[in-house]
mmCIF file of C-alpha atoms in Angstrom:
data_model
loop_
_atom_site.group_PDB
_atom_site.id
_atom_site.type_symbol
_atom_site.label_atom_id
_atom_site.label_comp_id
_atom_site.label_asym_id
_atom_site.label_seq_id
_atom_site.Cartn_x
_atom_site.Cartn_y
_atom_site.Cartn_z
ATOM 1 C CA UNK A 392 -56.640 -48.927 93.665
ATOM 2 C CA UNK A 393 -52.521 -48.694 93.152
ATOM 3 C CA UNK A 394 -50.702 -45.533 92.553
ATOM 4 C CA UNK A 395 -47.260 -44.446 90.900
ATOM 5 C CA UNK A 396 -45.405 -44.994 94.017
ATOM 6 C CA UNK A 397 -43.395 -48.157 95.139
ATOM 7 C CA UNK A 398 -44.558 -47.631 98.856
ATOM 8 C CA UNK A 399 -47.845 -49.098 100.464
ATOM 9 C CA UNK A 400 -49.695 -45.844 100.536
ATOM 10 C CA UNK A 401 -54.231 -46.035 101.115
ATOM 11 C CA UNK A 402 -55.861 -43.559 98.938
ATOM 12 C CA UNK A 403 -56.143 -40.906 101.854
ATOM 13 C CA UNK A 404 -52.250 -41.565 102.757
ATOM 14 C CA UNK A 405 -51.155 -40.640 98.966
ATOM 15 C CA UNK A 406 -53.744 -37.282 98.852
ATOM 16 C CA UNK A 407 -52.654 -36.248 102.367
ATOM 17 C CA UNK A 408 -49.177 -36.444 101.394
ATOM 18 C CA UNK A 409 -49.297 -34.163 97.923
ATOM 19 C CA UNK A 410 -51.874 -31.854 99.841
ATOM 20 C CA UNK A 411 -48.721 -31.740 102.669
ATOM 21 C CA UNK A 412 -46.166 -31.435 99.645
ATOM 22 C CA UNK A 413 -48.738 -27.913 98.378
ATOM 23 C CA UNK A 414 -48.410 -26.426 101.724
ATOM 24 C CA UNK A 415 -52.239 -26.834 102.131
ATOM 25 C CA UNK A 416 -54.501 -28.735 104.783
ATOM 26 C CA UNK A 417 -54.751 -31.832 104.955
ATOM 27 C CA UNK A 418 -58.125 -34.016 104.388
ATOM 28 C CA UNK A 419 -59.063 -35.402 108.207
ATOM 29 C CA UNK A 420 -60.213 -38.866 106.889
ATOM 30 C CA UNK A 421 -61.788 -41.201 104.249
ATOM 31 C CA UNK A 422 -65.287 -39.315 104.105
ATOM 32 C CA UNK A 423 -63.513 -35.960 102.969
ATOM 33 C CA UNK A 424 -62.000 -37.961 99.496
ATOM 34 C CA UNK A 425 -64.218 -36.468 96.901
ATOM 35 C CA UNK A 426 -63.338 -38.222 94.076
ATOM 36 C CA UNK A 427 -63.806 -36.757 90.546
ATOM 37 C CA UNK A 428 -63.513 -39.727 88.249
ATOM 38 C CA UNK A 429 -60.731 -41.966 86.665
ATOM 39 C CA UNK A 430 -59.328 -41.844 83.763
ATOM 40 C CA UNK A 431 -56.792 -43.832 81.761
ATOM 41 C CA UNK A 432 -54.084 -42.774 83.238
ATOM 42 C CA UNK A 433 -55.118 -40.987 86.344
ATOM 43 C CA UNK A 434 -57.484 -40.492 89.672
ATOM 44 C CA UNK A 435 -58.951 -37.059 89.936
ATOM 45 C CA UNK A 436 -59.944 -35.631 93.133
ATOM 46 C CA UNK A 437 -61.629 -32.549 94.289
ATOM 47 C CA UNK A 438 -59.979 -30.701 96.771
ATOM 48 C CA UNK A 439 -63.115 -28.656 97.856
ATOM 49 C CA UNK A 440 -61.894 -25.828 100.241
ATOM 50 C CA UNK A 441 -59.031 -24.927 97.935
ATOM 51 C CA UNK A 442 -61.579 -25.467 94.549
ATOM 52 C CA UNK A 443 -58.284 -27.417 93.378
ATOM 53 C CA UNK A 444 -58.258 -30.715 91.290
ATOM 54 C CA UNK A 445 -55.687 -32.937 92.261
ATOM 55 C CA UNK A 446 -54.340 -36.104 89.716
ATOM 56 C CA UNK A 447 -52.099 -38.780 90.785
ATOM 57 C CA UNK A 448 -50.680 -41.529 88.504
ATOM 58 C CA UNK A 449 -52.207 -45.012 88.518
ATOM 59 C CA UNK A 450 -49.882 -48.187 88.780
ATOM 60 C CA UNK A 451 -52.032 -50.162 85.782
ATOM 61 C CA UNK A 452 -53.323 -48.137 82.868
ATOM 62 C CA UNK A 453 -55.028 -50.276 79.855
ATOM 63 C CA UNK A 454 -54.099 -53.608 82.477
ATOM 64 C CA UNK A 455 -50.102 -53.265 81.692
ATOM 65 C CA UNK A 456 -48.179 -52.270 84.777
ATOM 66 C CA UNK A 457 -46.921 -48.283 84.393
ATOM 67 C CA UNK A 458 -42.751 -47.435 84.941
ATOM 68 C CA UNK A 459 -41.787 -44.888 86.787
ATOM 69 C CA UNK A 460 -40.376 -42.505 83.955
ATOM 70 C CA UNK A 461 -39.074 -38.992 84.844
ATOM 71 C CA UNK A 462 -38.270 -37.636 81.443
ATOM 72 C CA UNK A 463 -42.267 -38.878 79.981
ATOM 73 C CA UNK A 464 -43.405 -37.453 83.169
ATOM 74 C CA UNK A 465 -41.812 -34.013 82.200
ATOM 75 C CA UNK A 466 -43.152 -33.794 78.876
ATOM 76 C CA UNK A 467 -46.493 -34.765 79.578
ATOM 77 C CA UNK A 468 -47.210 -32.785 82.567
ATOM 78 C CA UNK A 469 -44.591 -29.841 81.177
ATOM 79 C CA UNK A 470 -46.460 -29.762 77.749
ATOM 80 C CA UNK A 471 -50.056 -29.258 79.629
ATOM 81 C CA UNK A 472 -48.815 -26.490 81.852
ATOM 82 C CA UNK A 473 -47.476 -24.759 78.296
ATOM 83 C CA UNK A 474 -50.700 -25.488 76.922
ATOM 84 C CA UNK A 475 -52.949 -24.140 79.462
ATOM 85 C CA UNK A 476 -50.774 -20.821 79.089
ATOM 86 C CA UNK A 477 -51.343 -20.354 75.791
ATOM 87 C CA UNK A 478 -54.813 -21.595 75.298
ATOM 88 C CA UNK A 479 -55.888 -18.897 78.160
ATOM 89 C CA UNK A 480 -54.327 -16.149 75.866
ATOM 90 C CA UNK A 481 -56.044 -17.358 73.032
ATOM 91 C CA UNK A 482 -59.394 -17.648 74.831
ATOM 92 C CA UNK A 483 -59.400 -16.089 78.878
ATOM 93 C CA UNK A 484 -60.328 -18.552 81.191
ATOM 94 C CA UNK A 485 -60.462 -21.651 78.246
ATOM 95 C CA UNK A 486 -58.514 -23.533 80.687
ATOM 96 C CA UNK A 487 -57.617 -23.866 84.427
ATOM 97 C CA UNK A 488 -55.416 -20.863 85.011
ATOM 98 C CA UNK A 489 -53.651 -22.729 88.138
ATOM 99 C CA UNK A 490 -51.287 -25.951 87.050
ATOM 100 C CA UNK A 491 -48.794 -27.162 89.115
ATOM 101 C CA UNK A 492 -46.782 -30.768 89.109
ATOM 102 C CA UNK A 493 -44.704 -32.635 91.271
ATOM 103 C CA UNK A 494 -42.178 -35.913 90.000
ATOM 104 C CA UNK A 495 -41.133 -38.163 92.246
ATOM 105 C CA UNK A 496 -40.755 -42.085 91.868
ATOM 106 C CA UNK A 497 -42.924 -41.901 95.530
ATOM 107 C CA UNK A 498 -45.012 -39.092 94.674
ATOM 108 C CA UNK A 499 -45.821 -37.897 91.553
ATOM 109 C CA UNK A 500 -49.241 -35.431 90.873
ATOM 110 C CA UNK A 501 -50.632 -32.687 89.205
ATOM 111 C CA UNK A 502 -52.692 -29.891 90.837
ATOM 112 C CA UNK A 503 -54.786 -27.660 88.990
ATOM 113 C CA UNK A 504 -57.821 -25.113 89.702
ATOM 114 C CA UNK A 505 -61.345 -26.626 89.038
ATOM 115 C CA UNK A 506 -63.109 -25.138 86.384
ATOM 116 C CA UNK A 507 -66.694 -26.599 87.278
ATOM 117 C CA UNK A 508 -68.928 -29.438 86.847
ATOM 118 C CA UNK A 509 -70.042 -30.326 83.327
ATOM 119 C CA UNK A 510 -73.459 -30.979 81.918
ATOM 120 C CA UNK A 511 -72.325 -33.608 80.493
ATOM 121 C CA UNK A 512 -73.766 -34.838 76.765
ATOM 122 C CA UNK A 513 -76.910 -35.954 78.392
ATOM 123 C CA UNK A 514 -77.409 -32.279 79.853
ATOM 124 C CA UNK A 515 -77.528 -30.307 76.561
ATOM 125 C CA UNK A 516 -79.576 -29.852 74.014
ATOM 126 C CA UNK A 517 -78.877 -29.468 70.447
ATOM 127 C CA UNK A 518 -78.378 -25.697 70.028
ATOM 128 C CA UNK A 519 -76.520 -25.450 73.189
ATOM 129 C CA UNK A 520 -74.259 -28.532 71.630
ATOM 130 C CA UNK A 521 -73.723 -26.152 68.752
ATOM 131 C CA UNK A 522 -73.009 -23.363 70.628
ATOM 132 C CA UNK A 523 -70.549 -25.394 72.647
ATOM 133 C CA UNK A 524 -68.878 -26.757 69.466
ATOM 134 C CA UNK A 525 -69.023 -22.507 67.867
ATOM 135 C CA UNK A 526 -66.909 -21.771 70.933
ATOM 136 C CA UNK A 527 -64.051 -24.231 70.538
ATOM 137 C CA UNK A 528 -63.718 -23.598 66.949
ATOM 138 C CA UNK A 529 -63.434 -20.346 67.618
ATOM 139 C CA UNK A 530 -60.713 -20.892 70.091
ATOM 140 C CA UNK A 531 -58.721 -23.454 67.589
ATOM 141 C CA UNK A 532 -59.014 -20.880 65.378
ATOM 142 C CA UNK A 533 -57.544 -18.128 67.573
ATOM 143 C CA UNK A 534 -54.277 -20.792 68.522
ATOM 144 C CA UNK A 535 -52.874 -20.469 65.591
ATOM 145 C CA UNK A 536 -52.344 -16.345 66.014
ATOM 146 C CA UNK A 537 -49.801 -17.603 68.949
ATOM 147 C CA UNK A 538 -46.487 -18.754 68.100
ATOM 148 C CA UNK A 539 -45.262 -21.816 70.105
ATOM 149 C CA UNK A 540 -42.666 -21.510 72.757
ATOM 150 C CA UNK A 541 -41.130 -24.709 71.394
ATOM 151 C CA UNK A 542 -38.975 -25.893 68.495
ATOM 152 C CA UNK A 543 -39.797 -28.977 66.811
ATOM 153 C CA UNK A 544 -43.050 -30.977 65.573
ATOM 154 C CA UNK A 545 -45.105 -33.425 67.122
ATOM 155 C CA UNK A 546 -45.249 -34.740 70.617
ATOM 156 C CA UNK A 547 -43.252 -32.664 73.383
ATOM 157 C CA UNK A 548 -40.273 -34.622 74.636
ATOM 158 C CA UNK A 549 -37.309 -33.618 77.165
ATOM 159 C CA UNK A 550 -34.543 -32.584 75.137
ATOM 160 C CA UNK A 551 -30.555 -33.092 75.890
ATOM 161 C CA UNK A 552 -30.402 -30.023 78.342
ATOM 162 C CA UNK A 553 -33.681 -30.743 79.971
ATOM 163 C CA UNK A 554 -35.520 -28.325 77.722
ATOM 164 C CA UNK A 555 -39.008 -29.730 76.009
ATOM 165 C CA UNK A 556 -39.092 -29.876 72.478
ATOM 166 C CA UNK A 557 -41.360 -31.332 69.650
ATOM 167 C CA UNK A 558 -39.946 -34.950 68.952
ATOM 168 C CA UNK A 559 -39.468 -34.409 65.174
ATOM 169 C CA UNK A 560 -36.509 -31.494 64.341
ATOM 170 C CA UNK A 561 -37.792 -30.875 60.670
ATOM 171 C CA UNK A 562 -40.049 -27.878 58.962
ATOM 172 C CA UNK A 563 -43.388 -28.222 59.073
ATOM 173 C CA UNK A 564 -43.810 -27.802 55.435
ATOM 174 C CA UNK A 565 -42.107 -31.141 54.912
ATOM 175 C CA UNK A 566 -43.412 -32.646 57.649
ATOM 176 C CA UNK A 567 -47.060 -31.828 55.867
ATOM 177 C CA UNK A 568 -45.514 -32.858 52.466
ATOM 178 C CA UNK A 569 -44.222 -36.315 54.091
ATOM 179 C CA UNK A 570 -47.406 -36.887 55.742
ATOM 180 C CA UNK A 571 -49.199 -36.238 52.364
ATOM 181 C CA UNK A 572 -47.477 -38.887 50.926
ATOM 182 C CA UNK A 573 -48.724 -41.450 53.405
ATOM 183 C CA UNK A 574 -51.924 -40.816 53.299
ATOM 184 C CA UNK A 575 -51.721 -41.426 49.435
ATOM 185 C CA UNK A 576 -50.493 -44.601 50.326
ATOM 186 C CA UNK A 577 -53.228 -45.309 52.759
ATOM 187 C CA UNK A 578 -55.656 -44.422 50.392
ATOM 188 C CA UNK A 579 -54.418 -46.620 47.771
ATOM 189 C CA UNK A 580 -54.208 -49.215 50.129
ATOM 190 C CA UNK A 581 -58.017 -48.828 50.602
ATOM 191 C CA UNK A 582 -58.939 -49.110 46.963
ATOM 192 C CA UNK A 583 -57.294 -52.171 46.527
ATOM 193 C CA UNK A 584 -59.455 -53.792 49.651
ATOM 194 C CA UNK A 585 -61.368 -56.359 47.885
ATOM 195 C CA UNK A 586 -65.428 -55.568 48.910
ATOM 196 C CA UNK A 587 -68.292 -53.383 49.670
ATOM 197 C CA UNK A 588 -67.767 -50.048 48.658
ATOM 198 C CA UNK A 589 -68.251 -47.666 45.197
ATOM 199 C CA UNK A 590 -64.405 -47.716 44.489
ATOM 200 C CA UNK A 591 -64.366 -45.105 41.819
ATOM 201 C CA UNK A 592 -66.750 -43.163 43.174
ATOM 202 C CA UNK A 593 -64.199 -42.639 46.173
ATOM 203 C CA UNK A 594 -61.363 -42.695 43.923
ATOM 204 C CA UNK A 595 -62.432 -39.390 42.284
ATOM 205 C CA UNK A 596 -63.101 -37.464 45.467
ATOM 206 C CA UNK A 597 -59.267 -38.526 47.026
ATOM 207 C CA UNK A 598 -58.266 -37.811 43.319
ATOM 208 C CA UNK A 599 -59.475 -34.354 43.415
ATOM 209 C CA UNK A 600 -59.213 -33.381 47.651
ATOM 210 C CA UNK A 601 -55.771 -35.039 48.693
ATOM 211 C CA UNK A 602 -53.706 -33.105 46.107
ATOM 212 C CA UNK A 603 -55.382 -30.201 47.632
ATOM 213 C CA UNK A 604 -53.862 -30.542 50.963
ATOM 214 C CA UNK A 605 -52.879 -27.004 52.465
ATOM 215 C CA UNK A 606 -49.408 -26.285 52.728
ATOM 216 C CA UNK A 607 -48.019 -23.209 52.178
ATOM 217 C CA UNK A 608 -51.186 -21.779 54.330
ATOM 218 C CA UNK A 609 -50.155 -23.528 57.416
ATOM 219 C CA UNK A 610 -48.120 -22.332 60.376
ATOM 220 C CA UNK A 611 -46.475 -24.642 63.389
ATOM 221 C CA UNK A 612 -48.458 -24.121 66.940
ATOM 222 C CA UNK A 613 -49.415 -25.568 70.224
ATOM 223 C CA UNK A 614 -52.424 -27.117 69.907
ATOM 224 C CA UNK A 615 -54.100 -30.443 71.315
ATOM 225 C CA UNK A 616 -55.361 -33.348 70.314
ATOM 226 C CA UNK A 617 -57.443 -34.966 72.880
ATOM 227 C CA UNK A 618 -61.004 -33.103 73.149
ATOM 228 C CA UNK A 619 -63.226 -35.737 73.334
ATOM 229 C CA UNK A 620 -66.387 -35.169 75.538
ATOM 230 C CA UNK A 621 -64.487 -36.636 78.904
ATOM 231 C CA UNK A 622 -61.912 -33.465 78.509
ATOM 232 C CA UNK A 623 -64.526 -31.169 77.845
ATOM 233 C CA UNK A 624 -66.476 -29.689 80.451
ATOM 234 C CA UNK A 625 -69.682 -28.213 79.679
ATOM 235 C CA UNK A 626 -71.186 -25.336 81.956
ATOM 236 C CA UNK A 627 -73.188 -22.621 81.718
ATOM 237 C CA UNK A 628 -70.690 -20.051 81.468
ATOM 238 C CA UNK A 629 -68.952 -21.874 78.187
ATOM 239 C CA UNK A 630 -67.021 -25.038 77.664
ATOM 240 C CA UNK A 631 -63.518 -25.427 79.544
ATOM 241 C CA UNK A 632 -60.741 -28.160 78.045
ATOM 242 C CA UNK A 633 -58.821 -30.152 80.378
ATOM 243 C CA UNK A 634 -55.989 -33.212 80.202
ATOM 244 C CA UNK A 635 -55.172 -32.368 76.514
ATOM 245 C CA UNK A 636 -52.895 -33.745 74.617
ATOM 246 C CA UNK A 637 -50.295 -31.044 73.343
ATOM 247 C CA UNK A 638 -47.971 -31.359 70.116
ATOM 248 C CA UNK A 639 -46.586 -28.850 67.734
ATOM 249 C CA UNK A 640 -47.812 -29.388 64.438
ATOM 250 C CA UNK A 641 -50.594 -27.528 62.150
ATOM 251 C CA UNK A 642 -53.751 -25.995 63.626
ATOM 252 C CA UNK A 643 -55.864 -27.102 60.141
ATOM 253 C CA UNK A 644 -55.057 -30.934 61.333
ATOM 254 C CA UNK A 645 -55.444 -30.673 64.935
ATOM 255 C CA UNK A 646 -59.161 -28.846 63.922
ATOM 256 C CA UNK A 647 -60.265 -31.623 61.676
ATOM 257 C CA UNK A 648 -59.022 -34.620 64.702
ATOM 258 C CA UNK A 649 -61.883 -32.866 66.403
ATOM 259 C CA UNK A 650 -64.513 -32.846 63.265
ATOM 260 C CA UNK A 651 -63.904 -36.043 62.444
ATOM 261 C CA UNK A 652 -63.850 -37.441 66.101
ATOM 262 C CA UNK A 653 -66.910 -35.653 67.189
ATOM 263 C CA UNK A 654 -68.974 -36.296 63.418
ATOM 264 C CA UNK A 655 -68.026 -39.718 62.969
ATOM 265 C CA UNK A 656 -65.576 -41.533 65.348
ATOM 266 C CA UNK A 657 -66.798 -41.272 68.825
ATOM 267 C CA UNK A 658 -70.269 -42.774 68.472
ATOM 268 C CA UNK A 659 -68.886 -45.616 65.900
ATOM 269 C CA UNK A 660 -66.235 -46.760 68.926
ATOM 270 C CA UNK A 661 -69.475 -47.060 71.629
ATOM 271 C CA UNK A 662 -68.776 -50.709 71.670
ATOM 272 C CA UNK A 663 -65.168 -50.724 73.113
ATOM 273 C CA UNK A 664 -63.774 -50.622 76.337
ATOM 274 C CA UNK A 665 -61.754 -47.565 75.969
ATOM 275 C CA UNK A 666 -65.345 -45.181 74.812
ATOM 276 C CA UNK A 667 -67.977 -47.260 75.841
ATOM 277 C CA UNK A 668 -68.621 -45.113 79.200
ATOM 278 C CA UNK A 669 -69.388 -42.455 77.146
ATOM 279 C CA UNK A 670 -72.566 -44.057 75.823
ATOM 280 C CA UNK A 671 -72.129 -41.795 72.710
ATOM 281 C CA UNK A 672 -73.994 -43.995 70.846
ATOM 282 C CA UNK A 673 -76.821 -42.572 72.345
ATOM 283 C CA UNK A 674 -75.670 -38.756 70.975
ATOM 284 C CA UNK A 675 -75.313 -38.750 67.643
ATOM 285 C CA UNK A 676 -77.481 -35.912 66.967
ATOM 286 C CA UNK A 677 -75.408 -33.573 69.670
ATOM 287 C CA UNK A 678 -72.293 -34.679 68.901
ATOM 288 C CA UNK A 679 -72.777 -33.755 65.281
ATOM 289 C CA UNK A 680 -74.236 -30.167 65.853
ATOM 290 C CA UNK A 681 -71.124 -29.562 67.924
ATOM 291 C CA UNK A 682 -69.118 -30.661 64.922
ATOM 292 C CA UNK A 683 -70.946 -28.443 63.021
ATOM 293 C CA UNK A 684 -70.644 -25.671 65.174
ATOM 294 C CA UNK A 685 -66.812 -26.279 65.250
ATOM 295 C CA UNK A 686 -66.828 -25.395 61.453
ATOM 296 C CA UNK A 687 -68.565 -22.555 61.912
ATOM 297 C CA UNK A 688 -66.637 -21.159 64.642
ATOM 298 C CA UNK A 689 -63.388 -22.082 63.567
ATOM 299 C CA UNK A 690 -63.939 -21.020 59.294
ATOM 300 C CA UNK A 691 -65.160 -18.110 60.493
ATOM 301 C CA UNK A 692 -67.279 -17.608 56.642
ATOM 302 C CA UNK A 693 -63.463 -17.812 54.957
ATOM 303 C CA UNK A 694 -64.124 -20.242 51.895
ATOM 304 C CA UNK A 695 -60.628 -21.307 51.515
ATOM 305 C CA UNK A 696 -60.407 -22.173 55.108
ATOM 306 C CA UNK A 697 -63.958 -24.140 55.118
ATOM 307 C CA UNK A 698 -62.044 -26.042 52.047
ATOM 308 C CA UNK A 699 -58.848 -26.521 54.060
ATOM 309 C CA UNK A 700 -60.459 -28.106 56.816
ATOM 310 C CA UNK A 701 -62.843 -30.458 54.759
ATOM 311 C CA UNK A 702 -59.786 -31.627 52.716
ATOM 312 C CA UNK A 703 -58.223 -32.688 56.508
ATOM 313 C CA UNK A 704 -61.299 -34.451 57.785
ATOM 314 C CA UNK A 705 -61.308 -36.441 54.787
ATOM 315 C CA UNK A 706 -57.803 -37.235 55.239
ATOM 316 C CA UNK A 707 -58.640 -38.502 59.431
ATOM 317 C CA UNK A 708 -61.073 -40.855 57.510
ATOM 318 C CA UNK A 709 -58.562 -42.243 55.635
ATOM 319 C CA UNK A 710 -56.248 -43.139 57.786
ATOM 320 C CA UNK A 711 -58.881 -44.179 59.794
ATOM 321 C CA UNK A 712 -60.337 -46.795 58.095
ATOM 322 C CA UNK A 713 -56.823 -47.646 57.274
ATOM 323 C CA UNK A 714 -55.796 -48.184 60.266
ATOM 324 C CA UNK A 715 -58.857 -50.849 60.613
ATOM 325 C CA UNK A 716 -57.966 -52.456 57.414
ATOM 326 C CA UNK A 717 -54.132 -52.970 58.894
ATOM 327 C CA UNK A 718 -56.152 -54.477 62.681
ATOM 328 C CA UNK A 719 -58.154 -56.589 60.073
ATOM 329 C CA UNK A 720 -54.746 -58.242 58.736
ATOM 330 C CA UNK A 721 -53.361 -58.994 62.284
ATOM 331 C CA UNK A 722 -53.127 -62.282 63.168
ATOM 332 C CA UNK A 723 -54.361 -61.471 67.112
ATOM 333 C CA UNK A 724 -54.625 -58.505 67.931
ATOM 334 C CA UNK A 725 -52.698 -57.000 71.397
ATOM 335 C CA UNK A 726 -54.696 -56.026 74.476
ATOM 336 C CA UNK A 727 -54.440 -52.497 74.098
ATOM 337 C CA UNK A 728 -55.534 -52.634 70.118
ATOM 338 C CA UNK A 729 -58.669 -54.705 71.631
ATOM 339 C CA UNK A 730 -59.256 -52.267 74.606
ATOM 340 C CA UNK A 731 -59.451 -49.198 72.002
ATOM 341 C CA UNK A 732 -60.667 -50.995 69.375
ATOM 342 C CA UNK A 733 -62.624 -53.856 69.815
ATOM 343 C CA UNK A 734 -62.953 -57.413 68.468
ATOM 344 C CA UNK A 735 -62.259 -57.797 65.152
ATOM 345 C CA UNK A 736 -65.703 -58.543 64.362
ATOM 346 C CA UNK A 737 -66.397 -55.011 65.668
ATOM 347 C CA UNK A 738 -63.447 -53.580 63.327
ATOM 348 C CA UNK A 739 -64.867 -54.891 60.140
ATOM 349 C CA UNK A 740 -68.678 -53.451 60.824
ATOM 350 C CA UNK A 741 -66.770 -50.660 61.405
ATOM 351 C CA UNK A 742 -64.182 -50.200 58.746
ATOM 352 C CA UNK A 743 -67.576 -50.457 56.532
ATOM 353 C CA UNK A 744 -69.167 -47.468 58.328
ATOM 354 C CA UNK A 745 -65.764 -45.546 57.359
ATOM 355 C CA UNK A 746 -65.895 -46.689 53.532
ATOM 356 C CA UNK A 747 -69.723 -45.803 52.833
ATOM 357 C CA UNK A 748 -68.668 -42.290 54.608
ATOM 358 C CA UNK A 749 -65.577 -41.935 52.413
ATOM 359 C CA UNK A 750 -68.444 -42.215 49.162
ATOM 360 C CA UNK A 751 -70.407 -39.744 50.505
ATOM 361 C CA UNK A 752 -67.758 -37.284 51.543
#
């Protein structure tokens, strides 16, 4: 176990010493460490008397060593506070309503208030799963009445006066226009793939969806792009989000990332390293009534919206399957492409999963 930190620190040393940095108490040895999980990037740990979640930096994430970096640091953990404030206007109590960070190149953590153990996948049933998926629809729905505190699109960076700010400085309505434009590309790229797929048939439905896009109808927000199941959690009093991803750009987008992740993409990556703990193989079924229940909740019975949003999800499909057509090409693929992604092997079953759902969309 290695932290961000270029001191010998044990696990209880590191804890003990944000805990001392919060002004709280202390844990009084190894048995108190109740740890919450790991994720790519992070440990989580429960800080039971306080009902806190604490987060500290690993020294490895995907097996490449991390850098101490001050300014990514900022973003990331400055972007999630923002996010957290506006997602709990949107929706009260969506998110933890305590966040709190700390950079140092010795100690470096987030604290946050625990919103509760999840159910998990395994611990719903379908409806609920529906329900689930009606409520965060809902929610991306109600983002996009909330204008951002930032400038910018895309990813939050720290700008030149230390101020965070969406990487890209350009309007949204070209940055939709641009992004159009690739996709075209991307789809044209797929058509001229050699094999194993009804190439007019999905020639006619890009034909007639991607000039389509919205445009004028969008508006820039906060929004996220990580809610897969791990970010999720699931109680009985509603689902909560946690670690997103924030960046400025469209809510229609941002909504169909979590259609097309939860309908199609989860359960088709089962087999690498970076999903496989999620066994969502096994949850096909849930996974797509919460999609379902996203469109519900987040269309809310308007036509042109339900229209919007299929036109994006068909779009994530395309670049999609793009993207494993470009792994396909690679000579060898890079450690992290394999970690997310699989063998290559793995990429062409899947790339043909993506094509057969591209002639049925």
């Amino acid at each position: 176990m290695g932290f961000l930190t270029k001191q010998s620190v044990t696990e209880l040393e590191q804890i003990n010493r944000a805990l001392e940095n919060e002004g709280l108490n202390l844990l009084s040895g190894e048995s108190d460490i109740k740890r919450l999980g790991e994720g790519s990037w992070h440990y989580a740990y429960l800080i039971e008397s306080e009902q806190l979640v604490l987060r500290i930096p690993k020294k490895v994430a995907y097996d490449e060593a991390v850098a101490f970096n001050r300014d990514q640091l900022t973003a990331e953990y400055g972007s999630t506070k923002a996010f957290y404030k506006i997602a709990n206007e949107a929706q009260k109590g969506m998110c933890p309503e305590h966040f709190h960070y700390f950079i140092d190149e010795d100690l470096t953590y987030t604290i946050e208030s625990y919103v509760g153990k999840t159910l998990g996948l395994e611990g719903q049933t379908q409806q609920q799963s529906k329900q689930y998926g009606r409520d965060i629809g809902e929610f991306f729905r109600a983002l996009e009445e909330i204008d951002p505190p930032y400038e910018g699109i895309g990813y939050l960076e720290v700008g030149e006066n230390g101020e965070l700010k969406g990487g890209l400085d350009m309007e949204l309505r070209a940055c939709i226009v641009e992004e159009r434009g690739e996709y075209e590309e991307e789809f044209h790229a797929l058509l001229s793939y050699a094999h194993g797929f009804n190439k007019e048939r999905v020639s006619v439905i890009g034909n007639e969806l991607i000039p389509n896009r919205s445009i004028d109808r969008e508006k820039r927000i906060l929004t996220n792009q990580d809610t897969s199941p791990e970010n999720l959690i699931f109680t009985k009093d509603g689902v909560k989000m946690i670690d997103p991803v924030p960046l400025l750009y469209t809510g229609t987008s941002l909504a169909a990332n979590h259609v097309f992740n939860y309908h199609t993409f989860f359960h088709t990556v089962h087999d690498t390293r970076r999903y496989g703990k999620g066994n969502y193989h096994r949850h096909v079924p849930l996974l797509r009534a919460h999609a379902d229940g996203f469109v519900e909740g987040y269309t809310q019975d308007s036509k042109q919206k339900r229209m919007d949003l299929h036109i994006e999800v068909f779009l994530k499909l395309v670049t999609m399957a793009h993207t494993h057509l470009e792994l396909l090409k690679e000579e060898t693929l890079t450690k992290e492409q394999v970690i997310r992604f699989g063998t290559k092997d793995q990429i062409e079953k899947r790339l043909h999963i993506y094509l057969t759902e591209l002639e049925s969309f």
